[in-house]
């Protein structure tokens, strides 16, 4: 919920800036989804996949990774979850696979432990 202080029926500049950020983010997501659909048009035959919860996904990724990656994994899963609805399902799957690959990448673990990767 965006709250603002009003003066003579005008919202503050801060509220306008926040609204502008939300609109830019929504447009960015829509453009990314459209670009993804161009490269990977929806398949006519889409057999169902087992259903799982975001919490189950997070739990499994955490079990596959070193403990010090837990905050990063939680943040990444949260970000994917928050932006999943307007995206094609295959795009969300791709993002989950990228997180999984990162979790399993030993070189990433070493760089994370060395502090050469910023959180």
PDB file of C-alpha atoms in Angstrom:
ATOM      1  CA  UNK A   1       0.000   0.000   0.000  1.00  0.00           C
ATOM      2  CA  UNK A   2       1.382   3.374  -1.009  1.00  0.00           C
ATOM      3  CA  UNK A   3       0.575   6.172   1.371  1.00  0.00           C
ATOM      4  CA  UNK A   4       1.178   9.809   0.741  1.00  0.00           C
ATOM      5  CA  UNK A   5       0.705  13.164   2.280  1.00  0.00           C
ATOM      6  CA  UNK A   6      -1.637  15.331   0.284  1.00  0.00           C
ATOM      7  CA  UNK A   7      -1.703  19.043  -0.029  1.00  0.00           C
ATOM      8  CA  UNK A   8      -4.431  20.766  -2.047  1.00  0.00           C
ATOM      9  CA  UNK A   9      -5.416  17.372  -3.534  1.00  0.00           C
ATOM     10  CA  UNK A  10      -1.927  16.674  -4.918  1.00  0.00           C
ATOM     11  CA  UNK A  11       0.102  13.648  -3.915  1.00  0.00           C
ATOM     12  CA  UNK A  12       3.658  14.236  -2.834  1.00  0.00           C
ATOM     13  CA  UNK A  13       6.511  13.801  -5.282  1.00  0.00           C
ATOM     14  CA  UNK A  14       7.588  10.691  -3.371  1.00  0.00           C
ATOM     15  CA  UNK A  15       4.337   8.887  -4.131  1.00  0.00           C
ATOM     16  CA  UNK A  16       4.634   9.855  -7.782  1.00  0.00           C
ATOM     17  CA  UNK A  17       8.185   8.523  -7.890  1.00  0.00           C
ATOM     18  CA  UNK A  18       7.102   5.221  -6.319  1.00  0.00           C
ATOM     19  CA  UNK A  19       4.236   4.893  -8.756  1.00  0.00           C
ATOM     20  CA  UNK A  20       6.633   5.613 -11.611  1.00  0.00           C
ATOM     21  CA  UNK A  21       8.968   2.867 -10.381  1.00  0.00           C
ATOM     22  CA  UNK A  22       6.100   0.381 -10.192  1.00  0.00           C
ATOM     23  CA  UNK A  23       4.960   1.236 -13.711  1.00  0.00           C
ATOM     24  CA  UNK A  24       8.524   0.940 -15.077  1.00  0.00           C
ATOM     25  CA  UNK A  25       8.955  -2.438 -13.367  1.00  0.00           C
ATOM     26  CA  UNK A  26       5.632  -3.698 -14.735  1.00  0.00           C
ATOM     27  CA  UNK A  27       6.593  -2.590 -18.242  1.00  0.00           C
ATOM     28  CA  UNK A  28       9.999  -4.222 -17.880  1.00  0.00           C
ATOM     29  CA  UNK A  29       8.392  -7.523 -16.844  1.00  0.00           C
ATOM     30  CA  UNK A  30       5.906  -7.353 -19.709  1.00  0.00           C
ATOM     31  CA  UNK A  31       8.658  -6.634 -22.239  1.00  0.00           C
ATOM     32  CA  UNK A  32      10.764  -9.510 -20.873  1.00  0.00           C
ATOM     33  CA  UNK A  33       7.781 -11.875 -21.083  1.00  0.00           C
ATOM     34  CA  UNK A  34       7.042 -10.819 -24.655  1.00  0.00           C
ATOM     35  CA  UNK A  35      10.697 -11.280 -25.634  1.00  0.00           C
ATOM     36  CA  UNK A  36      10.689 -14.713 -24.015  1.00  0.00           C
ATOM     37  CA  UNK A  37       7.527 -15.703 -25.893  1.00  0.00           C
ATOM     38  CA  UNK A  38       9.201 -14.636 -29.141  1.00  0.00           C
ATOM     39  CA  UNK A  39      12.096 -17.003 -28.538  1.00  0.00           C
ATOM     40  CA  UNK A  40      10.019 -19.752 -26.946  1.00  0.00           C
ATOM     41  CA  UNK A  41       6.452 -19.638 -28.275  1.00  0.00           C
ATOM     42  CA  UNK A  42       3.957 -21.529 -26.103  1.00  0.00           C
ATOM     43  CA  UNK A  43       3.709 -25.221 -26.974  1.00  0.00           C
ATOM     44  CA  UNK A  44       0.383 -26.605 -28.151  1.00  0.00           C
ATOM     45  CA  UNK A  45       0.860 -29.834 -26.190  1.00  0.00           C
ATOM     46  CA  UNK A  46       1.685 -29.137 -22.546  1.00  0.00           C
ATOM     47  CA  UNK A  47       1.280 -32.261 -20.426  1.00  0.00           C
ATOM     48  CA  UNK A  48       0.639 -31.355 -16.786  1.00  0.00           C
ATOM     49  CA  UNK A  49       3.502 -31.165 -14.362  1.00  0.00           C
ATOM     50  CA  UNK A  50       3.379 -32.024 -10.659  1.00  0.00           C
ATOM     51  CA  UNK A  51       2.361 -29.053  -8.561  1.00  0.00           C
ATOM     52  CA  UNK A  52       4.653 -27.811  -5.807  1.00  0.00           C
ATOM     53  CA  UNK A  53       4.652 -24.822  -3.508  1.00  0.00           C
ATOM     54  CA  UNK A  54       7.160 -21.980  -3.427  1.00  0.00           C
ATOM     55  CA  UNK A  55       8.057 -22.992   0.119  1.00  0.00           C
ATOM     56  CA  UNK A  56       8.845 -26.505  -1.090  1.00  0.00           C
ATOM     57  CA  UNK A  57      11.030 -25.130  -3.875  1.00  0.00           C
ATOM     58  CA  UNK A  58      12.890 -22.937  -1.396  1.00  0.00           C
ATOM     59  CA  UNK A  59      13.307 -25.825   1.031  1.00  0.00           C
ATOM     60  CA  UNK A  60      14.791 -28.063  -1.659  1.00  0.00           C
ATOM     61  CA  UNK A  61      17.167 -25.382  -2.935  1.00  0.00           C
ATOM     62  CA  UNK A  62      18.308 -24.721   0.626  1.00  0.00           C
ATOM     63  CA  UNK A  63      18.966 -28.426   1.142  1.00  0.00           C
ATOM     64  CA  UNK A  64      21.166 -28.493  -1.978  1.00  0.00           C
ATOM     65  CA  UNK A  65      23.279 -25.500  -1.035  1.00  0.00           C
ATOM     66  CA  UNK A  66      25.825 -24.510   1.583  1.00  0.00           C
ATOM     67  CA  UNK A  67      24.256 -22.791   4.597  1.00  0.00           C
ATOM     68  CA  UNK A  68      25.889 -19.457   3.892  1.00  0.00           C
ATOM     69  CA  UNK A  69      23.902 -19.197   0.632  1.00  0.00           C
ATOM     70  CA  UNK A  70      20.552 -19.379   2.471  1.00  0.00           C
ATOM     71  CA  UNK A  71      19.860 -15.613   2.474  1.00  0.00           C
ATOM     72  CA  UNK A  72      20.668 -15.366  -1.231  1.00  0.00           C
ATOM     73  CA  UNK A  73      18.451 -18.330  -2.098  1.00  0.00           C
ATOM     74  CA  UNK A  74      15.547 -16.932  -0.077  1.00  0.00           C
ATOM     75  CA  UNK A  75      15.908 -13.578  -1.834  1.00  0.00           C
ATOM     76  CA  UNK A  76      16.089 -15.158  -5.300  1.00  0.00           C
ATOM     77  CA  UNK A  77      13.076 -17.412  -4.747  1.00  0.00           C
ATOM     78  CA  UNK A  78      11.126 -14.464  -3.354  1.00  0.00           C
ATOM     79  CA  UNK A  79      11.992 -12.337  -6.381  1.00  0.00           C
ATOM     80  CA  UNK A  80      10.957 -15.054  -8.843  1.00  0.00           C
ATOM     81  CA  UNK A  81       7.732 -15.695  -6.917  1.00  0.00           C
ATOM     82  CA  UNK A  82       6.759 -12.024  -6.819  1.00  0.00           C
ATOM     83  CA  UNK A  83       7.204 -11.624 -10.564  1.00  0.00           C
ATOM     84  CA  UNK A  84       5.882 -15.030 -11.678  1.00  0.00           C
ATOM     85  CA  UNK A  85       2.219 -14.276 -12.312  1.00  0.00           C
ATOM     86  CA  UNK A  86       2.544 -12.108 -15.451  1.00  0.00           C
ATOM     87  CA  UNK A  87       5.273 -14.307 -16.950  1.00  0.00           C
ATOM     88  CA  UNK A  88       4.866 -17.387 -19.108  1.00  0.00           C
ATOM     89  CA  UNK A  89       5.251 -20.560 -17.007  1.00  0.00           C
ATOM     90  CA  UNK A  90       8.258 -21.680 -19.044  1.00  0.00           C
ATOM     91  CA  UNK A  91      10.002 -18.390 -18.283  1.00  0.00           C
ATOM     92  CA  UNK A  92       9.481 -18.943 -14.554  1.00  0.00           C
ATOM     93  CA  UNK A  93      10.792 -22.486 -14.956  1.00  0.00           C
ATOM     94  CA  UNK A  94      13.909 -21.115 -16.645  1.00  0.00           C
ATOM     95  CA  UNK A  95      14.486 -18.701 -13.750  1.00  0.00           C
ATOM     96  CA  UNK A  96      14.135 -21.572 -11.263  1.00  0.00           C
ATOM     97  CA  UNK A  97      16.639 -23.612 -13.276  1.00  0.00           C
ATOM     98  CA  UNK A  98      19.100 -20.711 -13.213  1.00  0.00           C
ATOM     99  CA  UNK A  99      18.838 -20.542  -9.423  1.00  0.00           C
ATOM    100  CA  UNK A 100      19.341 -24.313  -9.265  1.00  0.00           C
ATOM    101  CA  UNK A 101      22.429 -24.154 -11.457  1.00  0.00           C
ATOM    102  CA  UNK A 102      23.856 -21.417  -9.256  1.00  0.00           C
ATOM    103  CA  UNK A 103      23.181 -23.447  -6.120  1.00  0.00           C
ATOM    104  CA  UNK A 104      25.027 -26.427  -7.599  1.00  0.00           C
ATOM    105  CA  UNK A 105      27.963 -24.448  -9.049  1.00  0.00           C
ATOM    106  CA  UNK A 106      31.054 -25.168  -6.926  1.00  0.00           C
ATOM    107  CA  UNK A 107      32.914 -22.196  -8.442  1.00  0.00           C
ATOM    108  CA  UNK A 108      30.090 -19.923  -7.322  1.00  0.00           C
ATOM    109  CA  UNK A 109      30.314 -21.369  -3.795  1.00  0.00           C
ATOM    110  CA  UNK A 110      34.025 -20.562  -3.668  1.00  0.00           C
ATOM    111  CA  UNK A 111      33.560 -17.024  -4.956  1.00  0.00           C
ATOM    112  CA  UNK A 112      30.694 -16.472  -2.487  1.00  0.00           C
ATOM    113  CA  UNK A 113      32.809 -17.751   0.406  1.00  0.00           C
ATOM    114  CA  UNK A 114      35.730 -15.543  -0.672  1.00  0.00           C
ATOM    115  CA  UNK A 115      33.440 -12.516  -0.819  1.00  0.00           C
ATOM    116  CA  UNK A 116      34.219 -11.869  -4.471  1.00  0.00           C
ATOM    117  CA  UNK A 117      30.501 -11.961  -5.300  1.00  0.00           C
ATOM    118  CA  UNK A 118      28.328  -9.218  -3.862  1.00  0.00           C
ATOM    119  CA  UNK A 119      24.998 -10.190  -2.280  1.00  0.00           C
TER     120      UNK A 119
END
